[in-house]
Every structure is written in structure tokens, then in C-alpha cells.
Amino acid sequence: MKPVKVLCIGGSDSSGGAGIQADLKAVTACGCYGLSVITAVTAQNTFGVQDILEIAPEFVARQIDVVLNDIGADAVKTGMLLTAGIVLAVAGKIREHNIEKLVVDPVMLAKGGRNLMLAAARESLVKKLLPLALVVTPNIPEAEKLAGMEIKSVAAMKKAAVIIHKFGMQSVLIKGGHLQSNKQKEVIDVLFNGKNYQEYSSSRIDLADSHGTGCTYASALAAGLALGKDVATAAGLAKKLVTSAIINSVDLGAGHGSVDALAGKINHLAASCGELTLVTRERD
Ligand code: PXL
């Protein structure tokens, strides 16, 4: 069987909740096969990112070449890109391999405040990577930085989407989870393709264990695109998957736990394995 493949390019999260670990769970939950290129290794637990080991840009590029030259990918998603060197290496390879279905999650800050993209890398992101994207998925703080404006309402999200869209991506999806004024029961995300807005609304679920939400969302979106859905449909499916991952979040460690895109699906797998007959033989 030939699987539908999604290549996730980003950082490893040793706590298992965000980064590449979240990406692969989300892609798997969507029925696709996940490939991974690591850009950084974080020493991370439920209290946040404690340390970061950067992977050399040349080795990031090498991983991409080796995977795409042999296996290929139906869509690519990028997450943590720490330095300008890494952003440029990734953008160069996306161009070289003619990747059309590219989701860029412009990861900037971890929850505890640790920088996952150095300020000096932001210009390269805007100039070199965002123009190659089919969809860019900022949260509110990221959209504020990219658009250079405060966002306190859905109307402001729409204004920021117009500004960000000018950087050259085909669509921008601003996620409303961080909206300050949004004390009501809804989380509204706004998709803008240069012409039309689409709003996606879900019930707000207030919980402490929400680490990994953004990675899960963008990876599920990439999986939807890989499966041949259009952007608006894939965004709707991704919103559903991330909401289910939030509902099924796990209480880990003594800090913030994580969302889990595969929660509940593992029991299902275990049940189907239970139907297999295992033959065991004694050996001398
Ligand atoms: O949620 C953004 C993110 C992406 N990638 C890695 C992370 C985080 C947040 O902590 O650790 C590796």
C-alpha cells in the first residue's frame, strides 16, 4: 500500500507534547504517514523549554534532500525554525523540490516564553519562506508580530490577515485561541485567501494541559491537504482534530500537560491487535 505522506520539519519536544512528536501524532490520526526532519532538539518538560540544541542548517538541508529524493511527500509542514540559517536552508529546499502544499506554522515563542525563533530569523521567514506557503497558521501573538498591530477582536484578526497575506502566501489562517477579549464561549479562527474570509468556530475549552495545540492544528491541516482536500475543507478538519486532541489532553508532570491527537485511538489499535493470532514456538 502506498501511504499519503506528510513531511514535518521542526524541533523535537522531549516532553512529547508539541514539536515533531505532536506533528507525527496529528498526521497519524489523520490517516497519513509522517516523515520528520529535525531542526533542533529541545530539552523540555511540563515546565517548558529548558535548553535548545540547534541542528546545523546544512544538516537540516541534508535530511530534507535524503527524504524527498527517495520517499517524497504529498505535503510539507514547518514548525520550529530557530535561526535565519535554518529558515534559509528550508526555504531553499522547498523551492528546489517544488513543494506546492506547504503549511508554515510561524512558531516564535514557547508557552514559558522561550524563543523558538530568534528575532534575526523573522525577516528571512517573512521574505523567503512565507511567500512559498499555501497556508500560514499564526496564533494571535505571532499574527501581532507579523502584522505589526495589536489584535483584540475578530475584526482586528481580519485586518491583520490582510496585512500578513501581502507577504505572498496563498492563504493565512489566524487562530483565535489567545484572543484576550474572547471570554465568550467560542474560539473563532479566521481563514483569508486574499478575497474571502472564512470563520471557524468551536466551543472554548479552558484547560491547563494545552501544550501542542498549534503543532497539532498545522500538521492536521497539512495532512488534509496531502489527502487532496482544498484549504477551506482541510482547515475545518484540522480544527475538529485539534478540538478532539484538546478534549483528550493528558495530565503530565507537575506543570502543563499536553493535547493528544491520538488519545482514544490507541485502544482501538490495541483492540484490533487483540484479534491477531500469535504463534509462539519453543526454541532450543
Ligand atoms: O508549540 C510550538 C512548539 C513547536 N516546536 C517545539 C516546541 C514548541 C513549544 O514548546 O517545543 C519543539
mmCIF file of N, CA and C in Angstrom, residues 65-196:
data_model
loop_
_atom_site.group_PDB
_atom_site.id
_atom_site.type_symbol
_atom_site.label_atom_id
_atom_site.label_comp_id
_atom_site.label_asym_id
_atom_site.label_seq_id
_atom_site.Cartn_x
_atom_site.Cartn_y
_atom_site.Cartn_z
ATOM 1 N N ASP A 65 16.775 16.614 1.688
ATOM 2 C CA ASP A 65 17.146 16.004 0.409
ATOM 3 C C ASP A 65 17.018 14.493 0.441
ATOM 4 N N VAL A 66 17.560 13.901 1.493
ATOM 5 C CA VAL A 66 17.606 12.443 1.584
ATOM 6 C C VAL A 66 16.183 11.859 1.612
ATOM 7 N N VAL A 67 15.299 12.517 2.358
ATOM 8 C CA VAL A 67 13.918 12.020 2.472
ATOM 9 C C VAL A 67 13.144 12.261 1.170
ATOM 10 N N LEU A 68 13.254 13.473 0.642
ATOM 11 C CA LEU A 68 12.428 13.799 -0.534
ATOM 12 C C LEU A 68 12.942 13.124 -1.810
ATOM 13 N N ASN A 69 14.259 12.949 -1.922
ATOM 14 C CA ASN A 69 14.789 12.302 -3.134
ATOM 15 C C ASN A 69 14.341 10.850 -3.246
ATOM 16 N N ASP A 70 14.118 10.217 -2.128
ATOM 17 C CA ASP A 70 13.708 8.805 -2.155
ATOM 18 C C ASP A 70 12.201 8.643 -1.936
ATOM 19 N N ILE A 71 11.700 9.190 -0.843
ATOM 20 C CA ILE A 71 10.329 8.886 -0.419
ATOM 21 C C ILE A 71 9.316 9.887 -0.978
ATOM 22 N N GLY A 72 9.698 11.162 -0.976
ATOM 23 C CA GLY A 72 8.779 12.204 -1.446
ATOM 24 C C GLY A 72 7.743 12.530 -0.378
ATOM 25 N N ALA A 73 6.979 13.582 -0.614
ATOM 26 C CA ALA A 73 5.938 13.985 0.343
ATOM 27 C C ALA A 73 4.773 14.603 -0.419
ATOM 28 N N ASP A 74 3.566 14.318 0.061
ATOM 29 C CA ASP A 74 2.358 14.900 -0.562
ATOM 30 C C ASP A 74 2.058 16.283 0.004
ATOM 31 N N ALA A 75 2.633 16.580 1.166
ATOM 32 C CA ALA A 75 2.535 17.921 1.746
ATOM 33 C C ALA A 75 3.681 18.066 2.739
ATOM 34 N N VAL A 76 4.054 19.308 3.004
ATOM 35 C CA VAL A 76 5.126 19.588 3.961
ATOM 36 C C VAL A 76 4.624 20.614 4.967
ATOM 37 N N LYS A 77 4.988 20.420 6.237
ATOM 38 C CA LYS A 77 4.631 21.378 7.292
ATOM 39 C C LYS A 77 5.904 21.795 8.010
ATOM 40 N N THR A 78 6.088 23.099 8.234
ATOM 41 C CA THR A 78 7.241 23.537 9.016
ATOM 42 C C THR A 78 6.775 24.086 10.361
ATOM 43 N N GLY A 79 7.600 23.843 11.395
ATOM 44 C CA GLY A 79 7.333 24.349 12.737
ATOM 45 C C GLY A 79 8.507 25.173 13.217
ATOM 46 N N MET A 80 9.160 24.721 14.291
ATOM 47 C CA MET A 80 10.260 25.492 14.881
ATOM 48 C C MET A 80 11.463 25.604 13.944
ATOM 49 N N LEU A 81 11.800 26.843 13.579
ATOM 50 C CA LEU A 81 12.975 27.131 12.753
ATOM 51 C C LEU A 81 13.737 28.213 13.510
ATOM 52 N N LEU A 82 14.771 27.816 14.244
ATOM 53 C CA LEU A 82 15.373 28.709 15.244
ATOM 54 C C LEU A 82 16.122 29.899 14.647
ATOM 55 N N THR A 83 16.897 29.655 13.606
ATOM 56 C CA THR A 83 17.820 30.700 13.115
ATOM 57 C C THR A 83 17.531 31.067 11.661
ATOM 58 N N ALA A 84 18.092 32.202 11.242
ATOM 59 C CA ALA A 84 17.947 32.618 9.840
ATOM 60 C C ALA A 84 18.566 31.560 8.925
ATOM 61 N N GLY A 85 19.685 30.974 9.361
ATOM 62 C CA GLY A 85 20.348 29.945 8.550
ATOM 63 C C GLY A 85 19.425 28.771 8.286
ATOM 64 N N ILE A 86 18.690 28.352 9.303
ATOM 65 C CA ILE A 86 17.768 27.217 9.143
ATOM 66 C C ILE A 86 16.586 27.620 8.264
ATOM 67 N N VAL A 87 16.047 28.808 8.467
ATOM 68 C CA VAL A 87 14.925 29.278 7.634
ATOM 69 C C VAL A 87 15.354 29.283 6.157
ATOM 70 N N LEU A 88 16.547 29.814 5.893
ATOM 71 C CA LEU A 88 17.005 29.911 4.504
ATOM 72 C C LEU A 88 17.256 28.532 3.901
ATOM 73 N N ALA A 89 17.811 27.631 4.705
ATOM 74 C CA ALA A 89 18.061 26.263 4.221
ATOM 75 C C ALA A 89 16.739 25.589 3.862
ATOM 76 N N VAL A 90 15.739 25.732 4.726
ATOM 77 C CA VAL A 90 14.431 25.096 4.483
ATOM 78 C C VAL A 90 13.762 25.720 3.260
ATOM 79 N N ALA A 91 13.765 27.052 3.194
ATOM 80 C CA ALA A 91 13.122 27.729 2.056
ATOM 81 C C ALA A 91 13.782 27.303 0.740
ATOM 82 N N GLY A 92 15.108 27.216 0.746
ATOM 83 C CA GLY A 92 15.842 26.803 -0.463
ATOM 84 C C GLY A 92 15.419 25.418 -0.921
ATOM 85 N N LYS A 93 15.277 24.508 0.028
ATOM 86 C CA LYS A 93 14.916 23.125 -0.323
ATOM 87 C C LYS A 93 13.444 23.008 -0.749
ATOM 88 N N ILE A 94 12.578 23.808 -0.151
ATOM 89 C CA ILE A 94 11.157 23.795 -0.538
ATOM 90 C C ILE A 94 11.040 24.216 -2.001
ATOM 91 N N ARG A 95 11.820 25.224 -2.365
ATOM 92 C CA ARG A 95 11.840 25.712 -3.750
ATOM 93 C C ARG A 95 12.407 24.649 -4.693
ATOM 94 N N GLU A 96 13.564 24.120 -4.294
ATOM 95 C CA GLU A 96 14.282 23.154 -5.136
ATOM 96 C C GLU A 96 13.424 21.909 -5.417
ATOM 97 N N HIS A 97 12.670 21.475 -4.402
ATOM 98 C CA HIS A 97 11.862 20.260 -4.564
ATOM 99 C C HIS A 97 10.439 20.577 -5.045
ATOM 100 N N ASN A 98 10.212 21.829 -5.411
ATOM 101 C CA ASN A 98 8.904 22.251 -5.955
ATOM 102 C C ASN A 98 7.723 21.815 -5.082
ATOM 103 N N ILE A 99 7.840 22.076 -3.786
ATOM 104 C CA ILE A 99 6.757 21.702 -2.862
ATOM 105 C C ILE A 99 5.605 22.692 -3.026
ATOM 106 N N GLU A 100 4.441 22.184 -3.363
ATOM 107 C CA GLU A 100 3.287 23.073 -3.572
ATOM 108 C C GLU A 100 2.403 23.155 -2.325
ATOM 109 N N LYS A 101 2.253 22.021 -1.653
ATOM 110 C CA LYS A 101 1.379 22.015 -0.469
ATOM 111 C C LYS A 101 2.234 22.228 0.779
ATOM 112 N N LEU A 102 2.522 23.497 1.056
ATOM 113 C CA LEU A 102 3.366 23.836 2.198
ATOM 114 C C LEU A 102 2.552 24.589 3.247
ATOM 115 N N VAL A 103 2.558 24.056 4.473
ATOM 116 C CA VAL A 103 1.941 24.747 5.607
ATOM 117 C C VAL A 103 3.081 25.275 6.484
ATOM 118 N N VAL A 104 3.105 26.576 6.713
ATOM 119 C CA VAL A 104 4.129 27.168 7.578
ATOM 120 C C VAL A 104 3.464 27.613 8.878
ATOM 121 N N ASP A 105 3.847 26.956 9.979
ATOM 122 C CA ASP A 105 3.404 27.392 11.297
ATOM 123 C C ASP A 105 4.518 28.306 11.808
ATOM 124 N N PRO A 106 4.288 29.622 11.857
ATOM 125 C CA PRO A 106 5.388 30.548 12.185
ATOM 126 C C PRO A 106 5.677 30.577 13.688
ATOM 127 N N VAL A 107 6.172 29.458 14.184
ATOM 128 C CA VAL A 107 6.421 29.273 15.629
ATOM 129 C C VAL A 107 7.436 30.301 16.111
ATOM 130 N N MET A 108 7.088 31.065 17.131
ATOM 131 C CA MET A 108 8.012 32.089 17.638
ATOM 132 C C MET A 108 8.378 31.892 19.103
ATOM 133 N N LEU A 109 7.374 31.707 19.954
ATOM 134 C CA LEU A 109 7.624 31.613 21.394
ATOM 135 C C LEU A 109 7.023 30.342 21.959
ATOM 136 N N ALA A 110 7.730 29.704 22.882
ATOM 137 C CA ALA A 110 7.127 28.584 23.619
ATOM 138 C C ALA A 110 6.280 29.170 24.741
ATOM 139 N N LYS A 111 5.420 28.351 25.322
ATOM 140 C CA LYS A 111 4.497 28.840 26.351
ATOM 141 C C LYS A 111 5.222 29.525 27.510
ATOM 142 N N GLY A 112 6.327 28.972 27.939
ATOM 143 C CA GLY A 112 7.066 29.560 29.060
ATOM 144 C C GLY A 112 7.810 30.831 28.678
ATOM 145 N N GLY A 113 7.768 31.216 27.399
ATOM 146 C CA GLY A 113 8.413 32.457 26.980
ATOM 147 C C GLY A 113 9.727 32.248 26.253
ATOM 148 N N ARG A 114 10.150 31.008 26.134
ATOM 149 C CA ARG A 114 11.433 30.752 25.450
ATOM 150 C C ARG A 114 11.303 30.991 23.946
ATOM 151 N N ASN A 115 12.289 31.675 23.381
ATOM 152 C CA ASN A 115 12.281 31.980 21.954
ATOM 153 C C ASN A 115 12.560 30.734 21.129
ATOM 154 N N LEU A 116 11.644 30.363 20.261
ATOM 155 C CA LEU A 116 11.883 29.214 19.383
ATOM 156 C C LEU A 116 12.267 29.679 17.990
ATOM 157 N N MET A 117 12.189 31.004 17.768
ATOM 158 C CA MET A 117 12.728 31.609 16.545
ATOM 159 C C MET A 117 13.446 32.885 16.964
ATOM 160 N N LEU A 118 14.745 32.964 16.703
ATOM 161 C CA LEU A 118 15.487 34.165 17.086
ATOM 162 C C LEU A 118 14.956 35.337 16.271
ATOM 163 N N ALA A 119 14.955 36.530 16.889
ATOM 164 C CA ALA A 119 14.384 37.721 16.226
ATOM 165 C C ALA A 119 15.026 37.929 14.852
ATOM 166 N N ALA A 120 16.312 37.616 14.754
ATOM 167 C CA ALA A 120 17.036 37.829 13.490
ATOM 168 C C ALA A 120 16.544 36.908 12.381
ATOM 169 N N ALA A 121 15.822 35.859 12.732
ATOM 170 C CA ALA A 121 15.350 34.904 11.709
ATOM 171 C C ALA A 121 14.015 35.347 11.110
ATOM 172 N N ARG A 122 13.357 36.300 11.777
ATOM 173 C CA ARG A 122 11.990 36.663 11.370
ATOM 174 C C ARG A 122 11.946 37.271 9.965
ATOM 175 N N GLU A 123 12.960 38.079 9.649
ATOM 176 C CA GLU A 123 12.974 38.716 8.329
ATOM 177 C C GLU A 123 13.114 37.664 7.213
ATOM 178 N N SER A 124 13.967 36.668 7.465
ATOM 179 C CA SER A 124 14.129 35.592 6.479
ATOM 180 C C SER A 124 12.830 34.810 6.327
ATOM 181 N N LEU A 125 12.148 34.593 7.447
ATOM 182 C CA LEU A 125 10.859 33.878 7.403
ATOM 183 C C LEU A 125 9.885 34.630 6.499
ATOM 184 N N VAL A 126 9.776 35.922 6.746
ATOM 185 C CA VAL A 126 8.806 36.744 6.007
ATOM 186 C C VAL A 126 9.189 36.837 4.523
ATOM 187 N N LYS A 127 10.478 37.050 4.267
ATOM 188 C CA LYS A 127 10.891 37.290 2.875
ATOM 189 C C LYS A 127 11.025 36.015 2.062
ATOM 190 N N LYS A 128 11.496 34.938 2.694
ATOM 191 C CA LYS A 128 11.869 33.749 1.909
ATOM 192 C C LYS A 128 10.922 32.564 2.056
ATOM 193 N N LEU A 129 10.332 32.396 3.252
ATOM 194 C CA LEU A 129 9.528 31.179 3.433
ATOM 195 C C LEU A 129 8.029 31.443 3.275
ATOM 196 N N LEU A 130 7.528 32.521 3.875
ATOM 197 C CA LEU A 130 6.079 32.769 3.790
ATOM 198 C C LEU A 130 5.576 32.847 2.348
ATOM 199 N N PRO A 131 6.345 33.451 1.404
ATOM 200 C CA PRO A 131 5.832 33.518 0.027
ATOM 201 C C PRO A 131 5.663 32.144 -0.633
ATOM 202 N N LEU A 132 6.296 31.117 -0.065
ATOM 203 C CA LEU A 132 6.209 29.777 -0.680
ATOM 204 C C LEU A 132 5.029 28.980 -0.128
ATOM 205 N N ALA A 133 4.360 29.534 0.887
ATOM 206 C CA ALA A 133 3.362 28.735 1.620
ATOM 207 C C ALA A 133 1.989 28.738 0.949
ATOM 208 N N LEU A 134 1.352 27.590 1.044
ATOM 209 C CA LEU A 134 -0.059 27.507 0.657
ATOM 210 C C LEU A 134 -0.901 28.071 1.810
ATOM 211 N N VAL A 135 -0.516 27.732 3.041
ATOM 212 C CA VAL A 135 -1.195 28.293 4.216
ATOM 213 C C VAL A 135 -0.161 28.616 5.305
ATOM 214 N N VAL A 136 -0.335 29.761 5.948
ATOM 215 C CA VAL A 136 0.470 30.140 7.116
ATOM 216 C C VAL A 136 -0.490 30.208 8.303
ATOM 217 N N THR A 137 -0.069 29.664 9.462
ATOM 218 C CA THR A 137 -1.012 29.479 10.575
ATOM 219 C C THR A 137 -0.574 30.176 11.877
ATOM 220 N N PRO A 138 -0.514 31.511 11.900
ATOM 221 C CA PRO A 138 -0.104 32.177 13.146
ATOM 222 C C PRO A 138 -1.195 32.136 14.214
ATOM 223 N N ASN A 139 -0.765 32.091 15.475
ATOM 224 C CA ASN A 139 -1.717 32.359 16.565
ATOM 225 C C ASN A 139 -1.754 33.882 16.749
ATOM 226 N N ILE A 140 -2.479 34.365 17.741
ATOM 227 C CA ILE A 140 -2.649 35.823 17.886
ATOM 228 C C ILE A 140 -1.300 36.539 18.139
ATOM 229 N N PRO A 141 -0.475 36.082 19.116
ATOM 230 C CA PRO A 141 0.800 36.795 19.314
ATOM 231 C C PRO A 141 1.682 36.780 18.068
ATOM 232 N N GLU A 142 1.694 35.664 17.347
ATOM 233 C CA GLU A 142 2.504 35.602 16.115
ATOM 234 C C GLU A 142 1.932 36.528 15.040
ATOM 235 N N ALA A 143 0.614 36.547 14.926
ATOM 236 C CA ALA A 143 -0.026 37.426 13.939
ATOM 237 C C ALA A 143 0.239 38.890 14.287
ATOM 238 N N GLU A 144 0.267 39.213 15.598
ATOM 239 C CA GLU A 144 0.553 40.599 16.017
ATOM 240 C C GLU A 144 1.961 41.004 15.579
ATOM 241 N N LYS A 145 2.917 40.078 15.754
ATOM 242 C CA LYS A 145 4.302 40.378 15.352
ATOM 243 C C LYS A 145 4.391 40.517 13.834
ATOM 244 N N LEU A 146 3.771 39.581 13.110
ATOM 245 C CA LEU A 146 3.881 39.596 11.645
ATOM 246 C C LEU A 146 3.190 40.821 11.048
ATOM 247 N N ALA A 147 2.023 41.174 11.594
ATOM 248 C CA ALA A 147 1.245 42.275 11.027
ATOM 249 C C ALA A 147 1.648 43.624 11.616
ATOM 250 N N GLY A 148 2.373 43.605 12.758
ATOM 251 C CA GLY A 148 2.770 44.862 13.394
ATOM 252 C C GLY A 148 1.588 45.615 13.964
ATOM 253 N N MET A 149 0.622 44.911 14.507
ATOM 254 C CA MET A 149 -0.543 45.577 15.113
ATOM 255 C C MET A 149 -1.085 44.746 16.274
ATOM 256 N N GLU A 150 -1.808 45.392 17.150
ATOM 257 C CA GLU A 150 -2.473 44.680 18.248
ATOM 258 C C GLU A 150 -3.718 43.995 17.727
ATOM 259 N N ILE A 151 -4.027 42.824 18.262
ATOM 260 C CA ILE A 151 -5.246 42.121 17.848
ATOM 261 C C ILE A 151 -6.082 41.822 19.086
ATOM 262 N N LYS A 152 -7.238 42.466 19.142
ATOM 263 C CA LYS A 152 -8.089 42.287 20.328
ATOM 264 C C LYS A 152 -9.510 41.874 19.968
ATOM 265 N N SER A 153 -9.740 41.620 18.691
ATOM 266 C CA SER A 153 -11.104 41.269 18.258
ATOM 267 C C SER A 153 -11.020 40.467 16.959
ATOM 268 N N VAL A 154 -12.143 39.870 16.600
ATOM 269 C CA VAL A 154 -12.186 39.134 15.328
ATOM 270 C C VAL A 154 -12.010 40.117 14.168
ATOM 271 N N ALA A 155 -12.538 41.332 14.309
ATOM 272 C CA ALA A 155 -12.367 42.350 13.260
ATOM 273 C C ALA A 155 -10.880 42.660 13.063
ATOM 274 N N ALA A 156 -10.139 42.752 14.180
ATOM 275 C CA ALA A 156 -8.697 43.015 14.080
ATOM 276 C C ALA A 156 -7.967 41.821 13.483
ATOM 277 N N MET A 157 -8.452 40.601 13.768
ATOM 278 C CA MET A 157 -7.846 39.404 13.156
ATOM 279 C C MET A 157 -7.958 39.512 11.628
ATOM 280 N N LYS A 158 -9.120 39.985 11.174
ATOM 281 C CA LYS A 158 -9.354 40.090 9.727
ATOM 282 C C LYS A 158 -8.437 41.141 9.101
ATOM 283 N N LYS A 159 -8.236 42.235 9.831
ATOM 284 C CA LYS A 159 -7.341 43.295 9.349
ATOM 285 C C LYS A 159 -5.904 42.770 9.254
ATOM 286 N N ALA A 160 -5.482 42.058 10.310
ATOM 287 C CA ALA A 160 -4.125 41.503 10.338
ATOM 288 C C ALA A 160 -3.945 40.484 9.217
ATOM 289 N N ALA A 161 -4.999 39.725 8.937
ATOM 290 C CA ALA A 161 -4.913 38.708 7.878
ATOM 291 C C ALA A 161 -4.605 39.362 6.532
ATOM 292 N N VAL A 162 -5.188 40.529 6.282
ATOM 293 C CA VAL A 162 -4.937 41.235 5.015
ATOM 294 C C VAL A 162 -3.465 41.660 4.939
ATOM 295 N N ILE A 163 -2.948 42.171 6.067
ATOM 296 C CA ILE A 163 -1.539 42.621 6.095
ATOM 297 C C ILE A 163 -0.603 41.433 5.889
ATOM 298 N N ILE A 164 -0.864 40.338 6.615
ATOM 299 C CA ILE A 164 0.027 39.160 6.537
ATOM 300 C C ILE A 164 -0.062 38.541 5.147
ATOM 301 N N HIS A 165 -1.258 38.523 4.584
ATOM 302 C CA HIS A 165 -1.438 37.917 3.258
ATOM 303 C C HIS A 165 -0.558 38.587 2.199
ATOM 304 N N LYS A 166 -0.253 39.855 2.419
ATOM 305 C CA LYS A 166 0.576 40.606 1.445
ATOM 306 C C LYS A 166 2.008 40.070 1.376
ATOM 307 N N PHE A 167 2.429 39.284 2.377
ATOM 308 C CA PHE A 167 3.775 38.704 2.315
ATOM 309 C C PHE A 167 3.871 37.639 1.227
ATOM 310 N N GLY A 168 2.736 37.216 0.684
ATOM 311 C CA GLY A 168 2.809 36.394 -0.528
ATOM 312 C C GLY A 168 2.313 34.965 -0.430
ATOM 313 N N MET A 169 1.838 34.536 0.769
ATOM 314 C CA MET A 169 1.292 33.171 0.844
ATOM 315 C C MET A 169 -0.084 33.153 0.192
ATOM 316 N N GLN A 170 -0.585 31.933 -0.108
ATOM 317 C CA GLN A 170 -1.906 31.873 -0.742
ATOM 318 C C GLN A 170 -3.031 32.118 0.262
ATOM 319 N N SER A 171 -2.908 31.529 1.457
ATOM 320 C CA SER A 171 -3.929 31.757 2.488
ATOM 321 C C SER A 171 -3.270 31.917 3.845
ATOM 322 N N VAL A 172 -3.934 32.675 4.709
ATOM 323 C CA VAL A 172 -3.466 32.781 6.095
ATOM 324 C C VAL A 172 -4.620 32.374 7.008
ATOM 325 N N LEU A 173 -4.280 31.562 8.013
ATOM 326 C CA LEU A 173 -5.276 31.104 8.983
ATOM 327 C C LEU A 173 -4.836 31.621 10.352
ATOM 328 N N ILE A 174 -5.536 32.633 10.866
ATOM 329 C CA ILE A 174 -5.190 33.167 12.193
ATOM 330 C C ILE A 174 -6.049 32.461 13.231
ATOM 331 N N LYS A 175 -5.360 31.870 14.216
ATOM 332 C CA LYS A 175 -6.059 31.078 15.238
ATOM 333 C C LYS A 175 -6.409 31.980 16.419
ATOM 334 N N GLY A 176 -7.659 31.943 16.827
ATOM 335 C CA GLY A 176 -8.156 32.916 17.799
ATOM 336 C C GLY A 176 -8.073 32.505 19.259
ATOM 337 N N GLY A 177 -7.467 31.367 19.536
ATOM 338 C CA GLY A 177 -7.445 30.849 20.918
ATOM 339 C C GLY A 177 -6.903 31.818 21.958
ATOM 340 N N HIS A 178 -5.940 32.682 21.567
ATOM 341 C CA HIS A 178 -5.323 33.606 22.526
ATOM 342 C C HIS A 178 -6.057 34.943 22.621
ATOM 343 N N LEU A 179 -7.157 35.089 21.911
ATOM 344 C CA LEU A 179 -7.822 36.399 21.883
ATOM 345 C C LEU A 179 -8.235 36.823 23.295
ATOM 346 N N GLN A 180 -7.695 37.966 23.742
ATOM 347 C CA GLN A 180 -7.911 38.438 25.126
ATOM 348 C C GLN A 180 -9.388 38.667 25.417
ATOM 349 N N SER A 181 -10.051 39.342 24.453
ATOM 350 C CA SER A 181 -11.434 39.747 24.706
ATOM 351 C C SER A 181 -12.394 38.564 24.567
ATOM 352 N N ASN A 182 -11.828 37.451 24.129
ATOM 353 C CA ASN A 182 -12.693 36.331 23.796
ATOM 354 C C ASN A 182 -13.055 35.515 25.039
ATOM 355 N N LYS A 183 -13.730 36.180 25.962
ATOM 356 C CA LYS A 183 -14.115 35.487 27.194
ATOM 357 C C LYS A 183 -15.385 34.664 26.961
ATOM 358 N N GLN A 184 -15.987 34.916 25.791
ATOM 359 C CA GLN A 184 -17.203 34.169 25.497
ATOM 360 C C GLN A 184 -16.889 32.705 25.231
ATOM 361 N N LYS A 185 -17.879 31.972 24.840
ATOM 362 C CA LYS A 185 -17.713 30.524 24.812
ATOM 363 C C LYS A 185 -17.162 29.999 23.492
ATOM 364 N N GLU A 186 -16.759 30.911 22.611
ATOM 365 C CA GLU A 186 -16.333 30.488 21.285
ATOM 366 C C GLU A 186 -14.845 30.772 21.045
ATOM 367 N N VAL A 187 -14.191 29.911 20.269
ATOM 368 C CA VAL A 187 -12.881 30.260 19.702
ATOM 369 C C VAL A 187 -13.088 30.361 18.200
ATOM 370 N N ILE A 188 -12.810 31.550 17.657
ATOM 371 C CA ILE A 188 -13.015 31.759 16.220
ATOM 372 C C ILE A 188 -11.659 31.875 15.534
ATOM 373 N N ASP A 189 -11.451 31.069 14.510
ATOM 374 C CA ASP A 189 -10.254 31.159 13.677
ATOM 375 C C ASP A 189 -10.677 31.753 12.339
ATOM 376 N N VAL A 190 -9.787 32.537 11.751
ATOM 377 C CA VAL A 190 -10.135 33.246 10.510
ATOM 378 C C VAL A 190 -9.195 32.819 9.388
ATOM 379 N N LEU A 191 -9.782 32.350 8.305
ATOM 380 C CA LEU A 191 -9.002 31.979 7.106
ATOM 381 C C LEU A 191 -9.228 33.058 6.051
ATOM 382 N N PHE A 192 -8.138 33.553 5.456
ATOM 383 C CA PHE A 192 -8.256 34.584 4.415
ATOM 384 C C PHE A 192 -7.395 34.179 3.224
ATOM 385 N N ASN A 193 -7.997 34.196 2.024
ATOM 386 C CA ASN A 193 -7.256 33.766 0.827
ATOM 387 C C ASN A 193 -6.982 34.915 -0.138
ATOM 388 N N GLY A 194 -7.094 36.135 0.377
ATOM 389 C CA GLY A 194 -6.848 37.294 -0.483
ATOM 390 C C GLY A 194 -8.146 37.873 -1.026
ATOM 391 N N LYS A 195 -9.204 37.050 -0.989
ATOM 392 C CA LYS A 195 -10.509 37.518 -1.485
ATOM 393 C C LYS A 195 -11.587 37.338 -0.419
ATOM 394 N N ASN A 196 -11.671 36.108 0.101
ATOM 395 C CA ASN A 196 -12.758 35.780 1.029
ATOM 396 C C ASN A 196 -12.231 35.400 2.408
#
